[in-house]
Amino acid sequence: YTHETITRIKIVNTSITLETCDDGADDVLVIDRVSTEVTLSVKKDIPPSAVTRPIFGILGTIHLVAGNYLIVITKKTKIGEFFNHVIWKATDFDILSYKKTMLHLTDIQLQDNKTFLAMINHVLNVDGFYFSTTYDLTHTLQRLSNTSPEFQEMSLLERADQRFVWNGHLLREFSAQPEVHRFALPVLHGFITMHSCSINGKYFDWILISRRSCFRAGVRYYVRGIDSEGHAANFVETEQIVHYNGSRASFVQTRGSIPVFWSQRPNLKYKPQPLINKVANHMDGFQRHFDSQVIIYGKQVIINLVNQKGSEKPLEQAFATMVSSLASGMIRYVAFDFHKECKNMRWDRLSILLDQVAEIQDELSYFLVDSAGMVVTSQEGVFRSNCMDCLDRTNVIQSLLARRSLQAQLQRLGVLHVGQKLEEQNEFEKIYKNAWADNANACAKQYAGTGALKTDFTRTGKRTQLGLLMDGWNSMIRYYKNNFSDGFRQDSIDLFLGNYSVDELESHSPLSVPRDLKFLALPIIMVVAFSMCIICLLMAGDTWTETLAYVLFWGVASIGTFFIILYNGKDFVDAPRLVQKEKMD
């Protein structure tokens, strides 16, 4: 694969053929549309009559009710260059059916197939899929520097960190055949931004990468805590990289849901009550989670930002108790009640936390390799930050820790003079703050369905009234999505990642579960009663007692129905249908 890999796709009656347009390669990838077999063939065997169009990569294949589908990348934009490797963002996709006709399907199957296709499209329409044809985006600089020559020889697909390959399930047919690996690219989901910056007339590249884990992936209220294997919900690895004069420095942080078994199912309330599972073996999952984190990253410094009173308090206590029970020298726990410390817009108080962990941060250090390729320092561990969603509060803290690390790196590389502060570099500060706010928005859209809250602080360093208004608007949209469209979003992710496999022989489709009559009746009764109440107020009766009686009757009817709906809130929300989410409770 060279920098600009364009693949041509040809579709004929019996096969779909993919050929790369460069490197003089003679073999082409042939997918049999009937047997679904994937093989390598020679260019000259392809009929010239085929419909040909350019594509930029294969995302993979998926089996739905109508048969197999091939998902291809049809548009991409260049994000930037990374040590001479081009990084692309996939911006448009196409889903091609192997089957030429749908006549073999019943009406219900057709409807289900349409819904499954809508689910796949929904995931593809969420911004944030990235790939490179020549560089391994799934690993940090430090992991890449610790590899063997054999590792370097592997294809990108073989050597990728499976946690961050979002099309791993879609590529399973390709993975089994090493000879076709060059046609299949691992795709990362998250956020990547690159900037060429200048301080004191010295030019350097500044890069921010967030890699979302595809294990225990899902949407905000349906996926919380950990699963039995120790995978945390909304787990994201964020790496900040500096490239100056051939030297490269990197600082890695992680975020992930509080690693005990807990859930917070939507039930129409603005903030559903978080519930800690009473019967699960929390220590088992907790230990698995941190065992794997310590193996991958080294020391763990937990920064728990949840409220230490109210509904979040039991989770903070559970986390603190688990850490002290595990009694591992590799894990340190810091609790900081973000909302309490920074109330009344006193966000300058975040410096209390930064000062508290400053010494620990210096101990953990960062990764630095000089222009000769020699490792100067290694990062000995990571900050693992969390709040409830691991979005808004978490991102604010991560951006402050990353800035402190960057200050040390740029001083060491000679970009900043002694005593110079990053905060005083106005041009760079603007780039830095906006990039971290964009990172917050990308992670929030992927998990909660809207942009992040508190980004006014990340962008400007101040909490503003307009920022509060924007947060209110985003919170409203989050409320609507979390209650009325997240079941579909969760199903889409489960289908895409292979947590659910379509079985066309299934007599009862999980999509066609009929809804109880009360789901329609109660909201209609509530709306009618409320309307009648308003009408009675506007069109007063002959006497005020008559009007009052009507208003009271309809008012009580609408309020009563409202409370019945609220009481049965769990039944009225849009819940996932494909995977019985034991993993969420």
PDB file of N, CA and C in Angstrom, residues 392-464:
ATOM      1  N   ASP A 392     -17.753  14.975  30.494  1.00  0.00           N
ATOM      2  CA  ASP A 392     -17.549  16.406  30.656  1.00  0.00           C
ATOM      3  C   ASP A 392     -16.491  16.750  31.703  1.00  0.00           C
ATOM      4  N   ARG A 393     -16.707  16.317  32.946  1.00  0.00           N
ATOM      5  CA  ARG A 393     -15.740  16.608  34.010  1.00  0.00           C
ATOM      6  C   ARG A 393     -14.381  15.969  33.669  1.00  0.00           C
ATOM      7  N   THR A 394     -14.448  14.720  33.183  1.00  0.00           N
ATOM      8  CA  THR A 394     -13.221  13.976  32.872  1.00  0.00           C
ATOM      9  C   THR A 394     -12.366  14.708  31.847  1.00  0.00           C
ATOM     10  N   ASN A 395     -13.015  15.208  30.791  1.00  0.00           N
ATOM     11  CA  ASN A 395     -12.255  15.854  29.716  1.00  0.00           C
ATOM     12  C   ASN A 395     -11.567  17.132  30.196  1.00  0.00           C
ATOM     13  N   VAL A 396     -12.257  17.872  31.082  1.00  0.00           N
ATOM     14  CA  VAL A 396     -11.668  19.107  31.614  1.00  0.00           C
ATOM     15  C   VAL A 396     -10.362  18.778  32.351  1.00  0.00           C
ATOM     16  N   ILE A 397     -10.413  17.763  33.221  1.00  0.00           N
ATOM     17  CA  ILE A 397      -9.230  17.387  34.007  1.00  0.00           C
ATOM     18  C   ILE A 397      -8.122  16.836  33.103  1.00  0.00           C
ATOM     19  N   GLN A 398      -8.512  16.003  32.127  1.00  0.00           N
ATOM     20  CA  GLN A 398      -7.501  15.428  31.225  1.00  0.00           C
ATOM     21  C   GLN A 398      -6.756  16.526  30.462  1.00  0.00           C
ATOM     22  N   SER A 399      -7.488  17.561  30.032  1.00  0.00           N
ATOM     23  CA  SER A 399      -6.825  18.619  29.255  1.00  0.00           C
ATOM     24  C   SER A 399      -5.824  19.382  30.129  1.00  0.00           C
ATOM     25  N   LEU A 400      -6.126  19.518  31.443  1.00  0.00           N
ATOM     26  CA  LEU A 400      -5.215  20.238  32.348  1.00  0.00           C
ATOM     27  C   LEU A 400      -3.968  19.395  32.658  1.00  0.00           C
ATOM     28  N   LEU A 401      -4.160  18.092  32.860  1.00  0.00           N
ATOM     29  CA  LEU A 401      -3.008  17.210  33.120  1.00  0.00           C
ATOM     30  C   LEU A 401      -2.113  17.143  31.881  1.00  0.00           C
ATOM     31  N   ALA A 402      -2.752  17.068  30.695  1.00  0.00           N
ATOM     32  CA  ALA A 402      -1.978  16.972  29.454  1.00  0.00           C
ATOM     33  C   ALA A 402      -1.181  18.254  29.222  1.00  0.00           C
ATOM     34  N   ARG A 403      -1.750  19.403  29.621  1.00  0.00           N
ATOM     35  CA  ARG A 403      -1.021  20.658  29.419  1.00  0.00           C
ATOM     36  C   ARG A 403       0.218  20.699  30.316  1.00  0.00           C
ATOM     37  N   ARG A 404       0.069  20.187  31.533  1.00  0.00           N
ATOM     38  CA  ARG A 404       1.206  20.191  32.463  1.00  0.00           C
ATOM     39  C   ARG A 404       2.331  19.301  31.922  1.00  0.00           C
ATOM     40  N   SER A 405       1.951  18.172  31.326  1.00  0.00           N
ATOM     41  CA  SER A 405       2.953  17.273  30.741  1.00  0.00           C
ATOM     42  C   SER A 405       3.619  17.934  29.535  1.00  0.00           C
ATOM     43  N   LEU A 406       2.800  18.597  28.724  1.00  0.00           N
ATOM     44  CA  LEU A 406       3.312  19.251  27.514  1.00  0.00           C
ATOM     45  C   LEU A 406       4.305  20.360  27.864  1.00  0.00           C
ATOM     46  N   GLN A 407       4.010  21.095  28.925  1.00  0.00           N
ATOM     47  CA  GLN A 407       4.916  22.157  29.406  1.00  0.00           C
ATOM     48  C   GLN A 407       6.320  21.556  29.654  1.00  0.00           C
ATOM     49  N   ALA A 408       6.347  20.410  30.359  1.00  0.00           N
ATOM     50  CA  ALA A 408       7.631  19.766  30.678  1.00  0.00           C
ATOM     51  C   ALA A 408       8.317  19.262  29.407  1.00  0.00           C
ATOM     52  N   GLN A 409       7.523  18.676  28.485  1.00  0.00           N
ATOM     53  CA  GLN A 409       8.103  18.135  27.251  1.00  0.00           C
ATOM     54  C   GLN A 409       8.715  19.246  26.385  1.00  0.00           C
ATOM     55  N   LEU A 410       7.955  20.346  26.216  1.00  0.00           N
ATOM     56  CA  LEU A 410       8.438  21.429  25.343  1.00  0.00           C
ATOM     57  C   LEU A 410       9.662  22.124  25.948  1.00  0.00           C
ATOM     58  N   GLN A 411       9.736  22.155  27.274  1.00  0.00           N
ATOM     59  CA  GLN A 411      10.927  22.727  27.913  1.00  0.00           C
ATOM     60  C   GLN A 411      12.128  21.818  27.665  1.00  0.00           C
ATOM     61  N   ARG A 412      11.904  20.531  27.824  1.00  0.00           N
ATOM     62  CA  ARG A 412      12.990  19.571  27.642  1.00  0.00           C
ATOM     63  C   ARG A 412      13.492  19.548  26.201  1.00  0.00           C
ATOM     64  N   LEU A 413      12.552  19.733  25.250  1.00  0.00           N
ATOM     65  CA  LEU A 413      12.943  19.711  23.833  1.00  0.00           C
ATOM     66  C   LEU A 413      13.552  21.046  23.398  1.00  0.00           C
ATOM     67  N   GLY A 414      13.505  22.052  24.302  1.00  0.00           N
ATOM     68  CA  GLY A 414      14.100  23.351  23.957  1.00  0.00           C
ATOM     69  C   GLY A 414      13.187  24.266  23.170  1.00  0.00           C
ATOM     70  N   VAL A 415      11.907  23.946  23.106  1.00  0.00           N
ATOM     71  CA  VAL A 415      10.959  24.834  22.409  1.00  0.00           C
ATOM     72  C   VAL A 415      10.595  26.005  23.324  1.00  0.00           C
ATOM     73  N   LEU A 416      10.334  25.706  24.596  1.00  0.00           N
ATOM     74  CA  LEU A 416      10.038  26.756  25.581  1.00  0.00           C
ATOM     75  C   LEU A 416      11.326  27.128  26.320  1.00  0.00           C
ATOM     76  N   HIS A 417      11.507  28.412  26.601  1.00  0.00           N
ATOM     77  CA  HIS A 417      12.659  28.836  27.409  1.00  0.00           C
ATOM     78  C   HIS A 417      12.371  28.562  28.875  1.00  0.00           C
ATOM     79  N   VAL A 418      13.391  28.510  29.674  1.00  0.00           N
ATOM     80  CA  VAL A 418      13.222  28.298  31.114  1.00  0.00           C
ATOM     81  C   VAL A 418      12.331  29.420  31.679  1.00  0.00           C
ATOM     82  N   GLY A 419      11.357  29.024  32.484  1.00  0.00           N
ATOM     83  CA  GLY A 419      10.484  30.034  33.102  1.00  0.00           C
ATOM     84  C   GLY A 419       9.317  30.467  32.234  1.00  0.00           C
ATOM     85  N   GLN A 420       9.342  30.068  30.953  1.00  0.00           N
ATOM     86  CA  GLN A 420       8.208  30.412  30.077  1.00  0.00           C
ATOM     87  C   GLN A 420       7.019  29.501  30.374  1.00  0.00           C
ATOM     88  N   LYS A 421       5.804  30.066  30.347  1.00  0.00           N
ATOM     89  CA  LYS A 421       4.609  29.272  30.623  1.00  0.00           C
ATOM     90  C   LYS A 421       3.808  29.054  29.337  1.00  0.00           C
ATOM     91  N   LEU A 422       3.293  27.828  29.169  1.00  0.00           N
ATOM     92  CA  LEU A 422       2.471  27.537  27.987  1.00  0.00           C
ATOM     93  C   LEU A 422       1.255  28.456  27.922  1.00  0.00           C
ATOM     94  N   GLU A 423       0.661  28.746  29.117  1.00  0.00           N
ATOM     95  CA  GLU A 423      -0.562  29.564  29.150  1.00  0.00           C
ATOM     96  C   GLU A 423      -0.351  30.942  28.522  1.00  0.00           C
ATOM     97  N   GLU A 424       0.931  31.397  28.502  1.00  0.00           N
ATOM     98  CA  GLU A 424       1.198  32.748  27.966  1.00  0.00           C
ATOM     99  C   GLU A 424       1.347  32.742  26.443  1.00  0.00           C
ATOM    100  N   GLN A 425       1.404  31.540  25.847  1.00  0.00           N
ATOM    101  CA  GLN A 425       1.553  31.453  24.376  1.00  0.00           C
ATOM    102  C   GLN A 425       0.161  31.489  23.742  1.00  0.00           C
ATOM    103  N   ASN A 426      -0.336  32.727  23.517  1.00  0.00           N
ATOM    104  CA  ASN A 426      -1.745  32.881  23.121  1.00  0.00           C
ATOM    105  C   ASN A 426      -2.146  32.093  21.891  1.00  0.00           C
ATOM    106  N   GLU A 427      -1.291  32.142  20.864  1.00  0.00           N
ATOM    107  CA  GLU A 427      -1.614  31.472  19.603  1.00  0.00           C
ATOM    108  C   GLU A 427      -1.776  29.963  19.821  1.00  0.00           C
ATOM    109  N   PHE A 428      -0.800  29.386  20.546  1.00  0.00           N
ATOM    110  CA  PHE A 428      -0.849  27.941  20.787  1.00  0.00           C
ATOM    111  C   PHE A 428      -1.991  27.575  21.735  1.00  0.00           C
ATOM    112  N   GLU A 429      -2.210  28.394  22.764  1.00  0.00           N
ATOM    113  CA  GLU A 429      -3.277  28.116  23.730  1.00  0.00           C
ATOM    114  C   GLU A 429      -4.626  27.963  23.026  1.00  0.00           C
ATOM    115  N   LYS A 430      -4.851  28.834  22.016  1.00  0.00           N
ATOM    116  CA  LYS A 430      -6.117  28.791  21.284  1.00  0.00           C
ATOM    117  C   LYS A 430      -6.269  27.435  20.588  1.00  0.00           C
ATOM    118  N   ILE A 431      -5.204  27.017  19.899  1.00  0.00           N
ATOM    119  CA  ILE A 431      -5.222  25.715  19.205  1.00  0.00           C
ATOM    120  C   ILE A 431      -5.460  24.594  20.214  1.00  0.00           C
ATOM    121  N   TYR A 432      -4.711  24.654  21.320  1.00  0.00           N
ATOM    122  CA  TYR A 432      -4.742  23.604  22.334  1.00  0.00           C
ATOM    123  C   TYR A 432      -6.143  23.445  22.933  1.00  0.00           C
ATOM    124  N   LYS A 433      -6.695  24.568  23.378  1.00  0.00           N
ATOM    125  CA  LYS A 433      -7.989  24.504  24.052  1.00  0.00           C
ATOM    126  C   LYS A 433      -9.098  24.044  23.111  1.00  0.00           C
ATOM    127  N   ASN A 434      -9.075  24.560  21.864  1.00  0.00           N
ATOM    128  CA  ASN A 434     -10.122  24.159  20.920  1.00  0.00           C
ATOM    129  C   ASN A 434     -10.024  22.684  20.564  1.00  0.00           C
ATOM    130  N   ALA A 435      -8.799  22.182  20.441  1.00  0.00           N
ATOM    131  CA  ALA A 435      -8.632  20.755  20.105  1.00  0.00           C
ATOM    132  C   ALA A 435      -9.184  19.875  21.220  1.00  0.00           C
ATOM    133  N   TRP A 436      -8.896  20.237  22.473  1.00  0.00           N
ATOM    134  CA  TRP A 436      -9.409  19.431  23.594  1.00  0.00           C
ATOM    135  C   TRP A 436     -10.930  19.527  23.706  1.00  0.00           C
ATOM    136  N   ALA A 437     -11.487  20.694  23.366  1.00  0.00           N
ATOM    137  CA  ALA A 437     -12.953  20.830  23.384  1.00  0.00           C
ATOM    138  C   ALA A 437     -13.573  19.998  22.262  1.00  0.00           C
ATOM    139  N   ASP A 438     -12.906  19.968  21.098  1.00  0.00           N
ATOM    140  CA  ASP A 438     -13.393  19.136  19.984  1.00  0.00           C
ATOM    141  C   ASP A 438     -13.324  17.656  20.362  1.00  0.00           C
ATOM    142  N   ASN A 439     -12.271  17.289  21.092  1.00  0.00           N
ATOM    143  CA  ASN A 439     -12.121  15.910  21.567  1.00  0.00           C
ATOM    144  C   ASN A 439     -13.289  15.561  22.503  1.00  0.00           C
ATOM    145  N   ALA A 440     -13.611  16.495  23.397  1.00  0.00           N
ATOM    146  CA  ALA A 440     -14.725  16.289  24.330  1.00  0.00           C
ATOM    147  C   ALA A 440     -16.027  16.075  23.565  1.00  0.00           C
ATOM    148  N   ASN A 441     -16.251  16.912  22.553  1.00  0.00           N
ATOM    149  CA  ASN A 441     -17.483  16.813  21.767  1.00  0.00           C
ATOM    150  C   ASN A 441     -17.585  15.491  21.029  1.00  0.00           C
ATOM    151  N   ALA A 442     -16.460  15.056  20.437  1.00  0.00           N
ATOM    152  CA  ALA A 442     -16.477  13.793  19.682  1.00  0.00           C
ATOM    153  C   ALA A 442     -16.807  12.631  20.611  1.00  0.00           C
ATOM    154  N   CYS A 443     -16.144  12.560  21.762  1.00  0.00           N
ATOM    155  CA  CYS A 443     -16.394  11.452  22.705  1.00  0.00           C
ATOM    156  C   CYS A 443     -17.824  11.491  23.225  1.00  0.00           C
ATOM    157  N   ALA A 444     -18.343  12.705  23.474  1.00  0.00           N
ATOM    158  CA  ALA A 444     -19.699  12.839  24.016  1.00  0.00           C
ATOM    159  C   ALA A 444     -20.742  12.432  22.980  1.00  0.00           C
ATOM    160  N   LYS A 445     -20.545  12.846  21.719  1.00  0.00           N
ATOM    161  CA  LYS A 445     -21.512  12.483  20.676  1.00  0.00           C
ATOM    162  C   LYS A 445     -21.574  10.976  20.516  1.00  0.00           C
ATOM    163  N   GLN A 446     -20.406  10.320  20.637  1.00  0.00           N
ATOM    164  CA  GLN A 446     -20.354   8.883  20.425  1.00  0.00           C
ATOM    165  C   GLN A 446     -20.996   8.106  21.583  1.00  0.00           C
ATOM    166  N   TYR A 447     -21.045   8.686  22.780  1.00  0.00           N
ATOM    167  CA  TYR A 447     -21.552   7.958  23.951  1.00  0.00           C
ATOM    168  C   TYR A 447     -22.914   8.479  24.417  1.00  0.00           C
ATOM    169  N   ALA A 448     -23.046   9.812  24.487  1.00  0.00           N
ATOM    170  CA  ALA A 448     -24.279  10.394  25.043  1.00  0.00           C
ATOM    171  C   ALA A 448     -25.220  10.936  23.968  1.00  0.00           C
ATOM    172  N   GLY A 449     -24.727  11.044  22.727  1.00  0.00           N
ATOM    173  CA  GLY A 449     -25.610  11.487  21.646  1.00  0.00           C
ATOM    174  C   GLY A 449     -25.616  12.979  21.377  1.00  0.00           C
ATOM    175  N   THR A 450     -24.927  13.784  22.237  1.00  0.00           N
ATOM    176  CA  THR A 450     -24.832  15.232  21.969  1.00  0.00           C
ATOM    177  C   THR A 450     -23.397  15.661  22.245  1.00  0.00           C
ATOM    178  N   GLY A 451     -23.104  16.919  21.939  1.00  0.00           N
ATOM    179  CA  GLY A 451     -21.793  17.456  22.267  1.00  0.00           C
ATOM    180  C   GLY A 451     -21.577  17.488  23.775  1.00  0.00           C
ATOM    181  N   ALA A 452     -20.343  17.736  24.190  1.00  0.00           N
ATOM    182  CA  ALA A 452     -20.002  17.722  25.619  1.00  0.00           C
ATOM    183  C   ALA A 452     -20.531  18.974  26.313  1.00  0.00           C
ATOM    184  N   LEU A 453     -20.625  18.878  27.635  1.00  0.00           N
ATOM    185  CA  LEU A 453     -20.934  20.047  28.459  1.00  0.00           C
ATOM    186  C   LEU A 453     -19.601  20.633  28.937  1.00  0.00           C
ATOM    187  N   LYS A 454     -19.656  21.859  29.447  1.00  0.00           N
ATOM    188  CA  LYS A 454     -18.482  22.515  30.049  1.00  0.00           C
ATOM    189  C   LYS A 454     -17.360  22.814  29.055  1.00  0.00           C
ATOM    190  N   THR A 455     -17.653  22.753  27.728  1.00  0.00           N
ATOM    191  CA  THR A 455     -16.555  23.010  26.772  1.00  0.00           C
ATOM    192  C   THR A 455     -16.203  24.494  26.715  1.00  0.00           C
ATOM    193  N   ASP A 456     -17.084  25.373  27.247  1.00  0.00           N
ATOM    194  CA  ASP A 456     -16.720  26.801  27.248  1.00  0.00           C
ATOM    195  C   ASP A 456     -15.459  26.999  28.092  1.00  0.00           C
ATOM    196  N   PHE A 457     -15.346  26.242  29.200  1.00  0.00           N
ATOM    197  CA  PHE A 457     -14.148  26.347  30.042  1.00  0.00           C
ATOM    198  C   PHE A 457     -12.924  25.822  29.287  1.00  0.00           C
ATOM    199  N   THR A 458     -13.109  24.671  28.615  1.00  0.00           N
ATOM    200  CA  THR A 458     -11.971  24.084  27.890  1.00  0.00           C
ATOM    201  C   THR A 458     -11.515  25.031  26.778  1.00  0.00           C
ATOM    202  N   ARG A 459     -12.480  25.683  26.106  1.00  0.00           N
ATOM    203  CA  ARG A 459     -12.107  26.560  24.978  1.00  0.00           C
ATOM    204  C   ARG A 459     -11.519  27.893  25.439  1.00  0.00           C
ATOM    205  N   THR A 460     -12.073  28.458  26.529  1.00  0.00           N
ATOM    206  CA  THR A 460     -11.664  29.825  26.883  1.00  0.00           C
ATOM    207  C   THR A 460     -10.917  29.911  28.204  1.00  0.00           C
ATOM    208  N   GLY A 461     -10.980  28.824  29.014  1.00  0.00           N
ATOM    209  CA  GLY A 461     -10.352  28.884  30.334  1.00  0.00           C
ATOM    210  C   GLY A 461     -11.265  29.554  31.350  1.00  0.00           C
ATOM    211  N   LYS A 462     -12.494  29.958  30.899  1.00  0.00           N
ATOM    212  CA  LYS A 462     -13.437  30.581  31.825  1.00  0.00           C
ATOM    213  C   LYS A 462     -14.790  29.910  31.683  1.00  0.00           C
ATOM    214  N   ARG A 463     -15.542  29.890  32.787  1.00  0.00           N
ATOM    215  CA  ARG A 463     -16.923  29.380  32.737  1.00  0.00           C
ATOM    216  C   ARG A 463     -17.801  30.573  32.432  1.00  0.00           C
ATOM    217  N   THR A 464     -18.643  30.495  31.371  1.00  0.00           N
ATOM    218  CA  THR A 464     -19.422  31.667  30.951  1.00  0.00           C
ATOM    219  C   THR A 464     -20.921  31.401  31.062  1.00  0.00           C
TER     220      THR A 464
END
